[in-house]
Amino acid sequence: MKIAASAAAALLLAGAAHAQTAPLRTPPPAPPQAGSGVTIDLNSGPPVPAAYLAPPPAPETTVEPEPEPERAAPAAAAPTPAPTVTPPPPMPIAPPADPDARRSAMPEPVAAPPAPGVTVLDSAARAALPFTADLPPGFELVAGRPGPDFRVYTIRRGDQSFVMIYAGPASQFPIYSGQMVEAGGRASVIAAEGGIRHALEHLFQRAEAPREIHVWTMSLDGADRAMAEQIAQGVDVR
């Protein structure tokens, strides 16, 4: 028994030394032996600290996945209502106009005023002109709109002009093509047509204003042309 007790004490000391140097782990239990006193002594040794005992395995925790939130179905777009078109109100039908009332509502025609700047000269006005002219029966002498320093006159019968007369500082003589002839204090343009000489225009020059008197015939035919030439040749300066 003493030998067995000494052996047990030696095992305890060796185990304590081994526990301080070896990594902490739970030694596997020795298999029991029937009738062995050593086993009984070992089991009756001092308790092993809890720090040297392996912790029990943690229970496995099962994590259930969170359910996905249900996605709301996209709302269907509301149909766009068709624009409401309001028809215009019907136009009122006016009753037929009374022709007599419409005629009375029309303004009375107004006579057109005479052309501005046109004056028919009487005998007194003709006597004040810088030239003289013999007017056949039915003819008149008309003064047109004056310029800044000149004036143009017309010898006519009704609406038909026969002779034009310029009185001013500088005329556009000659305006016709023909032979230039100077006679009776004037320059004349003579044109021969079919063996007949026609005096188309005449120019008088004066020492005072108006400096020039230019007389020319209109483009006429037959008896009117002969009458125009006769009147133009009867014009003279004062």
mmCIF file of C-alpha atoms in Angstrom:
data_model
loop_
_atom_site.group_PDB
_atom_site.id
_atom_site.type_symbol
_atom_site.label_atom_id
_atom_site.label_comp_id
_atom_site.label_asym_id
_atom_site.label_seq_id
_atom_site.Cartn_x
_atom_site.Cartn_y
_atom_site.Cartn_z
ATOM 1 C CA MET A 1 0.000 0.000 0.000
ATOM 2 C CA LYS A 2 2.794 2.467 0.702
ATOM 3 C CA ILE A 3 4.362 1.727 -2.651
ATOM 4 C CA ALA A 4 1.009 2.352 -4.316
ATOM 5 C CA ALA A 5 0.515 5.632 -2.410
ATOM 6 C CA SER A 6 3.997 6.844 -3.342
ATOM 7 C CA ALA A 7 3.391 6.041 -6.954
ATOM 8 C CA ALA A 8 0.089 7.957 -6.891
ATOM 9 C CA ALA A 9 1.747 11.018 -5.354
ATOM 10 C CA ALA A 10 4.452 10.948 -8.009
ATOM 11 C CA LEU A 11 1.810 10.833 -10.763
ATOM 12 C CA LEU A 12 0.001 13.838 -9.288
ATOM 13 C CA LEU A 13 3.171 15.931 -9.179
ATOM 14 C CA ALA A 14 4.055 14.969 -12.726
ATOM 15 C CA GLY A 15 0.549 15.815 -13.900
ATOM 16 C CA ALA A 16 0.665 19.231 -12.206
ATOM 17 C CA ALA A 17 3.988 20.049 -13.842
ATOM 18 C CA HIS A 18 2.760 18.889 -17.198
ATOM 19 C CA ALA A 19 -0.383 21.015 -16.846
ATOM 20 C CA GLN A 20 1.690 24.182 -16.342
ATOM 21 C CA THR A 21 3.850 23.602 -19.453
ATOM 22 C CA ALA A 22 1.513 21.774 -21.859
ATOM 23 C CA PRO A 23 -1.449 23.534 -23.614
ATOM 24 C CA LEU A 24 -4.681 23.411 -21.670
ATOM 25 C CA ARG A 25 -6.898 20.595 -22.707
ATOM 26 C CA THR A 26 -8.981 18.089 -20.925
ATOM 27 C CA PRO A 27 -7.070 14.867 -20.449
ATOM 28 C CA PRO A 28 -8.946 11.837 -21.579
ATOM 29 C CA PRO A 29 -10.197 9.757 -18.721
ATOM 30 C CA ALA A 30 -8.177 6.662 -17.953
ATOM 31 C CA PRO A 31 -9.955 3.449 -18.547
ATOM 32 C CA PRO A 32 -11.230 2.044 -15.350
ATOM 33 C CA GLN A 33 -9.514 -1.028 -13.986
ATOM 34 C CA ALA A 34 -11.344 -3.308 -11.661
ATOM 35 C CA GLY A 35 -9.834 -3.586 -8.257
ATOM 36 C CA SER A 36 -7.174 -0.902 -8.890
ATOM 37 C CA GLY A 37 -6.620 1.454 -6.010
ATOM 38 C CA VAL A 38 -4.664 3.809 -8.196
ATOM 39 C CA THR A 39 -7.784 4.562 -10.163
ATOM 40 C CA ILE A 40 -9.741 5.307 -7.056
ATOM 41 C CA ASP A 41 -7.041 7.623 -5.804
ATOM 42 C CA LEU A 42 -6.817 9.469 -9.101
ATOM 43 C CA ASN A 43 -10.585 9.990 -9.162
ATOM 44 C CA SER A 44 -10.471 11.256 -5.628
ATOM 45 C CA GLY A 45 -7.751 13.880 -6.472
ATOM 46 C CA PRO A 46 -8.295 17.618 -6.362
ATOM 47 C CA PRO A 47 -10.840 19.028 -8.879
ATOM 48 C CA VAL A 48 -9.558 20.477 -12.211
ATOM 49 C CA PRO A 49 -10.198 24.235 -12.608
ATOM 50 C CA ALA A 50 -13.069 25.170 -14.996
ATOM 51 C CA ALA A 51 -10.677 27.263 -17.100
ATOM 52 C CA TYR A 52 -8.912 24.101 -18.158
ATOM 53 C CA LEU A 53 -12.130 22.492 -19.267
ATOM 54 C CA ALA A 54 -13.213 22.943 -22.955
ATOM 55 C CA PRO A 55 -16.405 25.036 -23.226
ATOM 56 C CA PRO A 56 -19.446 23.180 -24.460
ATOM 57 C CA PRO A 57 -20.245 23.716 -28.112
ATOM 58 C CA ALA A 58 -22.653 26.617 -28.786
ATOM 59 C CA PRO A 59 -26.038 25.572 -30.069
ATOM 60 C CA GLU A 60 -26.444 26.110 -33.796
ATOM 61 C CA THR A 61 -28.757 28.998 -34.626
ATOM 62 C CA THR A 62 -30.754 28.826 -37.791
ATOM 63 C CA VAL A 63 -31.342 32.310 -39.384
ATOM 64 C CA GLU A 64 -34.446 32.391 -41.471
ATOM 65 C CA PRO A 65 -34.232 34.776 -44.499
ATOM 66 C CA GLU A 66 -36.477 37.811 -44.333
ATOM 67 C CA PRO A 67 -39.377 37.632 -46.767
ATOM 68 C CA GLU A 68 -39.016 39.987 -49.714
ATOM 69 C CA PRO A 69 -41.578 42.804 -49.707
ATOM 70 C CA GLU A 70 -44.268 42.394 -52.289
ATOM 71 C CA ARG A 71 -43.809 44.795 -55.214
ATOM 72 C CA ALA A 72 -46.888 46.722 -56.078
ATOM 73 C CA ALA A 73 -48.009 46.246 -59.641
ATOM 74 C CA PRO A 74 -47.568 49.440 -61.761
ATOM 75 C CA ALA A 75 -50.777 51.370 -61.980
ATOM 76 C CA ALA A 76 -52.226 51.493 -65.444
ATOM 77 C CA ALA A 77 -52.106 54.960 -67.027
ATOM 78 C CA ALA A 78 -55.487 56.606 -67.060
ATOM 79 C CA PRO A 79 -56.760 57.147 -70.611
ATOM 80 C CA THR A 80 -56.565 60.768 -71.795
ATOM 81 C CA PRO A 81 -60.057 62.082 -72.349
ATOM 82 C CA ALA A 82 -60.746 63.326 -75.876
ATOM 83 C CA PRO A 83 -61.025 67.143 -76.109
ATOM 84 C CA THR A 84 -64.523 68.427 -76.218
ATOM 85 C CA VAL A 85 -65.161 70.550 -79.296
ATOM 86 C CA THR A 86 -67.994 72.982 -78.963
ATOM 87 C CA PRO A 87 -69.505 73.805 -82.349
ATOM 88 C CA PRO A 88 -69.846 77.526 -83.052
ATOM 89 C CA PRO A 89 -73.315 78.939 -82.780
ATOM 90 C CA PRO A 90 -75.140 79.184 -86.081
ATOM 91 C CA MET A 91 -74.840 82.525 -87.812
ATOM 92 C CA PRO A 92 -78.079 84.426 -87.915
ATOM 93 C CA ILE A 93 -79.518 84.763 -91.367
ATOM 94 C CA ALA A 94 -80.193 88.369 -92.143
ATOM 95 C CA PRO A 95 -83.415 89.110 -93.955
ATOM 96 C CA PRO A 96 -83.073 90.286 -97.543
ATOM 97 C CA ALA A 97 -82.292 93.960 -97.730
ATOM 98 C CA ASP A 98 -84.905 96.301 -99.020
ATOM 99 C CA PRO A 99 -83.600 97.690 -102.345
ATOM 100 C CA ASP A 100 -85.307 101.015 -101.741
ATOM 101 C CA ALA A 101 -83.759 101.354 -98.277
ATOM 102 C CA ARG A 102 -80.314 100.376 -99.600
ATOM 103 C CA ARG A 103 -80.604 102.916 -102.399
ATOM 104 C CA SER A 104 -81.521 105.648 -99.921
ATOM 105 C CA ALA A 105 -78.527 104.762 -97.728
ATOM 106 C CA MET A 106 -76.039 105.181 -100.598
ATOM 107 C CA PRO A 107 -74.358 108.612 -100.717
ATOM 108 C CA GLU A 108 -75.224 110.902 -103.552
ATOM 109 C CA PRO A 109 -72.563 111.050 -106.297
ATOM 110 C CA VAL A 110 -70.374 114.111 -106.044
ATOM 111 C CA ALA A 111 -69.182 115.849 -109.167
ATOM 112 C CA ALA A 112 -65.434 115.572 -109.684
ATOM 113 C CA PRO A 113 -63.636 118.842 -109.027
ATOM 114 C CA PRO A 114 -61.757 120.425 -111.917
ATOM 115 C CA ALA A 115 -58.089 119.616 -112.322
ATOM 116 C CA PRO A 116 -56.027 121.754 -109.935
ATOM 117 C CA GLY A 117 -53.828 124.433 -111.433
ATOM 118 C CA VAL A 118 -55.720 124.651 -114.761
ATOM 119 C CA THR A 119 -57.253 128.034 -115.529
ATOM 120 C CA VAL A 120 -59.057 129.181 -118.644
ATOM 121 C CA LEU A 121 -57.807 132.688 -119.452
ATOM 122 C CA ASP A 122 -60.234 135.377 -120.511
ATOM 123 C CA SER A 123 -59.384 138.302 -122.755
ATOM 124 C CA ALA A 124 -58.070 140.427 -119.870
ATOM 125 C CA ALA A 125 -55.754 137.630 -118.669
ATOM 126 C CA ARG A 126 -54.537 136.995 -122.209
ATOM 127 C CA ALA A 127 -53.677 140.692 -122.578
ATOM 128 C CA ALA A 128 -51.257 140.408 -119.645
ATOM 129 C CA LEU A 129 -49.251 137.555 -121.210
ATOM 130 C CA PRO A 130 -45.737 138.084 -122.695
ATOM 131 C CA PHE A 131 -47.028 136.806 -126.069
ATOM 132 C CA THR A 132 -50.081 137.082 -128.269
ATOM 133 C CA ALA A 133 -52.108 134.309 -129.896
ATOM 134 C CA ASP A 134 -54.941 134.319 -132.436
ATOM 135 C CA LEU A 135 -57.651 131.922 -131.274
ATOM 136 C CA PRO A 136 -60.057 130.544 -133.875
ATOM 137 C CA PRO A 137 -63.717 130.243 -132.846
ATOM 138 C CA GLY A 138 -64.257 127.413 -130.344
ATOM 139 C CA PHE A 139 -60.674 127.527 -129.018
ATOM 140 C CA GLU A 140 -59.460 128.649 -125.603
ATOM 141 C CA LEU A 141 -56.154 129.377 -123.926
ATOM 142 C CA VAL A 142 -55.523 127.454 -120.698
ATOM 143 C CA ALA A 143 -52.783 128.110 -118.140
ATOM 144 C CA GLY A 144 -51.360 125.030 -116.466
ATOM 145 C CA ARG A 145 -49.715 124.651 -113.037
ATOM 146 C CA PRO A 146 -46.752 127.051 -112.917
ATOM 147 C CA GLY A 147 -43.196 126.001 -112.165
ATOM 148 C CA PRO A 148 -40.684 127.901 -109.989
ATOM 149 C CA ASP A 149 -39.824 130.352 -112.814
ATOM 150 C CA PHE A 150 -41.782 129.203 -115.850
ATOM 151 C CA ARG A 151 -45.313 128.464 -117.016
ATOM 152 C CA VAL A 152 -46.841 126.295 -119.719
ATOM 153 C CA TYR A 153 -50.001 127.217 -121.665
ATOM 154 C CA THR A 154 -52.258 125.138 -123.896
ATOM 155 C CA ILE A 155 -54.441 126.177 -126.828
ATOM 156 C CA ARG A 156 -57.226 123.615 -127.119
ATOM 157 C CA ARG A 157 -60.685 122.927 -128.415
ATOM 158 C CA GLY A 158 -62.716 121.014 -125.887
ATOM 159 C CA ASP A 159 -60.438 118.254 -124.521
ATOM 160 C CA GLN A 160 -58.214 118.192 -127.627
ATOM 161 C CA SER A 161 -54.907 120.072 -127.347
ATOM 162 C CA PHE A 162 -53.493 121.683 -130.516
ATOM 163 C CA VAL A 163 -50.582 123.948 -129.483
ATOM 164 C CA MET A 164 -48.340 124.157 -126.382
ATOM 165 C CA ILE A 165 -46.499 127.357 -125.326
ATOM 166 C CA TYR A 166 -43.609 127.540 -122.840
ATOM 167 C CA ALA A 167 -42.635 130.849 -121.213
ATOM 168 C CA GLY A 168 -39.503 130.688 -119.044
ATOM 169 C CA PRO A 169 -35.732 131.087 -118.809
ATOM 170 C CA ALA A 170 -34.625 128.017 -120.830
ATOM 171 C CA SER A 171 -36.748 125.778 -123.053
ATOM 172 C CA GLN A 172 -36.000 122.353 -124.536
ATOM 173 C CA PHE A 173 -35.991 123.629 -128.112
ATOM 174 C CA PRO A 174 -35.851 121.803 -130.468
ATOM 175 C CA ILE A 175 -38.012 118.771 -129.683
ATOM 176 C CA TYR A 176 -38.639 117.782 -133.322
ATOM 177 C CA SER A 177 -36.179 116.811 -136.036
ATOM 178 C CA GLY A 178 -36.128 118.887 -139.235
ATOM 179 C CA GLN A 179 -34.584 121.883 -140.957
ATOM 180 C CA MET A 180 -33.761 124.853 -138.759
ATOM 181 C CA VAL A 181 -34.957 128.170 -140.284
ATOM 182 C CA GLU A 182 -34.680 131.671 -138.785
ATOM 183 C CA ALA A 183 -37.234 134.197 -139.972
ATOM 184 C CA GLY A 184 -39.424 136.906 -138.429
ATOM 185 C CA GLY A 185 -37.354 137.086 -135.235
ATOM 186 C CA ARG A 186 -37.803 133.437 -134.438
ATOM 187 C CA ALA A 187 -36.170 130.047 -135.149
ATOM 188 C CA SER A 188 -38.446 127.419 -136.686
ATOM 189 C CA VAL A 189 -38.137 123.681 -137.356
ATOM 190 C CA ILE A 190 -39.531 122.697 -140.751
ATOM 191 C CA ALA A 191 -40.151 119.073 -141.780
ATOM 192 C CA ALA A 192 -40.994 117.950 -145.328
ATOM 193 C CA GLU A 193 -43.427 115.066 -145.641
ATOM 194 C CA GLY A 194 -44.779 113.954 -149.000
ATOM 195 C CA GLY A 195 -43.559 117.136 -150.653
ATOM 196 C CA ILE A 196 -45.355 119.333 -148.095
ATOM 197 C CA ARG A 197 -43.475 121.516 -145.616
ATOM 198 C CA HIS A 198 -44.754 121.530 -142.042
ATOM 199 C CA ALA A 199 -43.760 124.101 -139.414
ATOM 200 C CA LEU A 200 -43.535 122.008 -136.227
ATOM 201 C CA GLU A 201 -42.171 124.446 -133.641
ATOM 202 C CA HIS A 202 -40.885 128.000 -133.080
ATOM 203 C CA LEU A 203 -38.569 129.694 -130.571
ATOM 204 C CA PHE A 204 -38.638 133.393 -129.592
ATOM 205 C CA GLN A 205 -35.904 134.999 -127.470
ATOM 206 C CA ARG A 206 -36.475 138.144 -125.410
ATOM 207 C CA ALA A 207 -34.224 140.571 -123.571
ATOM 208 C CA GLU A 208 -36.281 140.334 -120.361
ATOM 209 C CA ALA A 209 -38.069 137.580 -118.461
ATOM 210 C CA PRO A 210 -39.340 135.325 -119.636
ATOM 211 C CA ARG A 211 -36.266 135.030 -121.858
ATOM 212 C CA GLU A 212 -37.667 132.315 -124.139
ATOM 213 C CA ILE A 213 -41.075 131.649 -125.666
ATOM 214 C CA HIS A 214 -41.232 128.149 -127.156
ATOM 215 C CA VAL A 215 -44.243 127.156 -129.303
ATOM 216 C CA TRP A 216 -44.791 123.621 -130.679
ATOM 217 C CA THR A 217 -47.646 121.751 -132.294
ATOM 218 C CA MET A 218 -49.192 118.488 -131.102
ATOM 219 C CA SER A 219 -49.008 115.280 -133.171
ATOM 220 C CA LEU A 220 -52.262 115.457 -135.147
ATOM 221 C CA ASP A 221 -53.501 114.358 -138.551
ATOM 222 C CA GLY A 222 -55.441 115.917 -141.422
ATOM 223 C CA ALA A 223 -57.328 119.139 -140.811
ATOM 224 C CA ASP A 224 -56.421 119.196 -137.107
ATOM 225 C CA ARG A 225 -52.728 119.199 -137.999
ATOM 226 C CA ALA A 226 -53.168 122.084 -140.449
ATOM 227 C CA MET A 227 -55.158 124.015 -137.821
ATOM 228 C CA ALA A 228 -52.419 123.476 -135.235
ATOM 229 C CA GLU A 229 -49.725 124.775 -137.600
ATOM 230 C CA GLN A 230 -51.855 127.842 -138.395
ATOM 231 C CA ILE A 231 -52.365 128.690 -134.700
ATOM 232 C CA ALA A 232 -48.643 128.159 -133.868
ATOM 233 C CA GLN A 233 -47.555 130.487 -136.690
ATOM 234 C CA GLY A 234 -49.954 133.164 -135.316
ATOM 235 C CA VAL A 235 -48.168 133.318 -131.921
ATOM 236 C CA ASP A 236 -45.876 136.348 -131.458
ATOM 237 C CA VAL A 237 -44.017 137.982 -128.557
ATOM 238 C CA ARG A 238 -44.932 141.368 -127.068
#
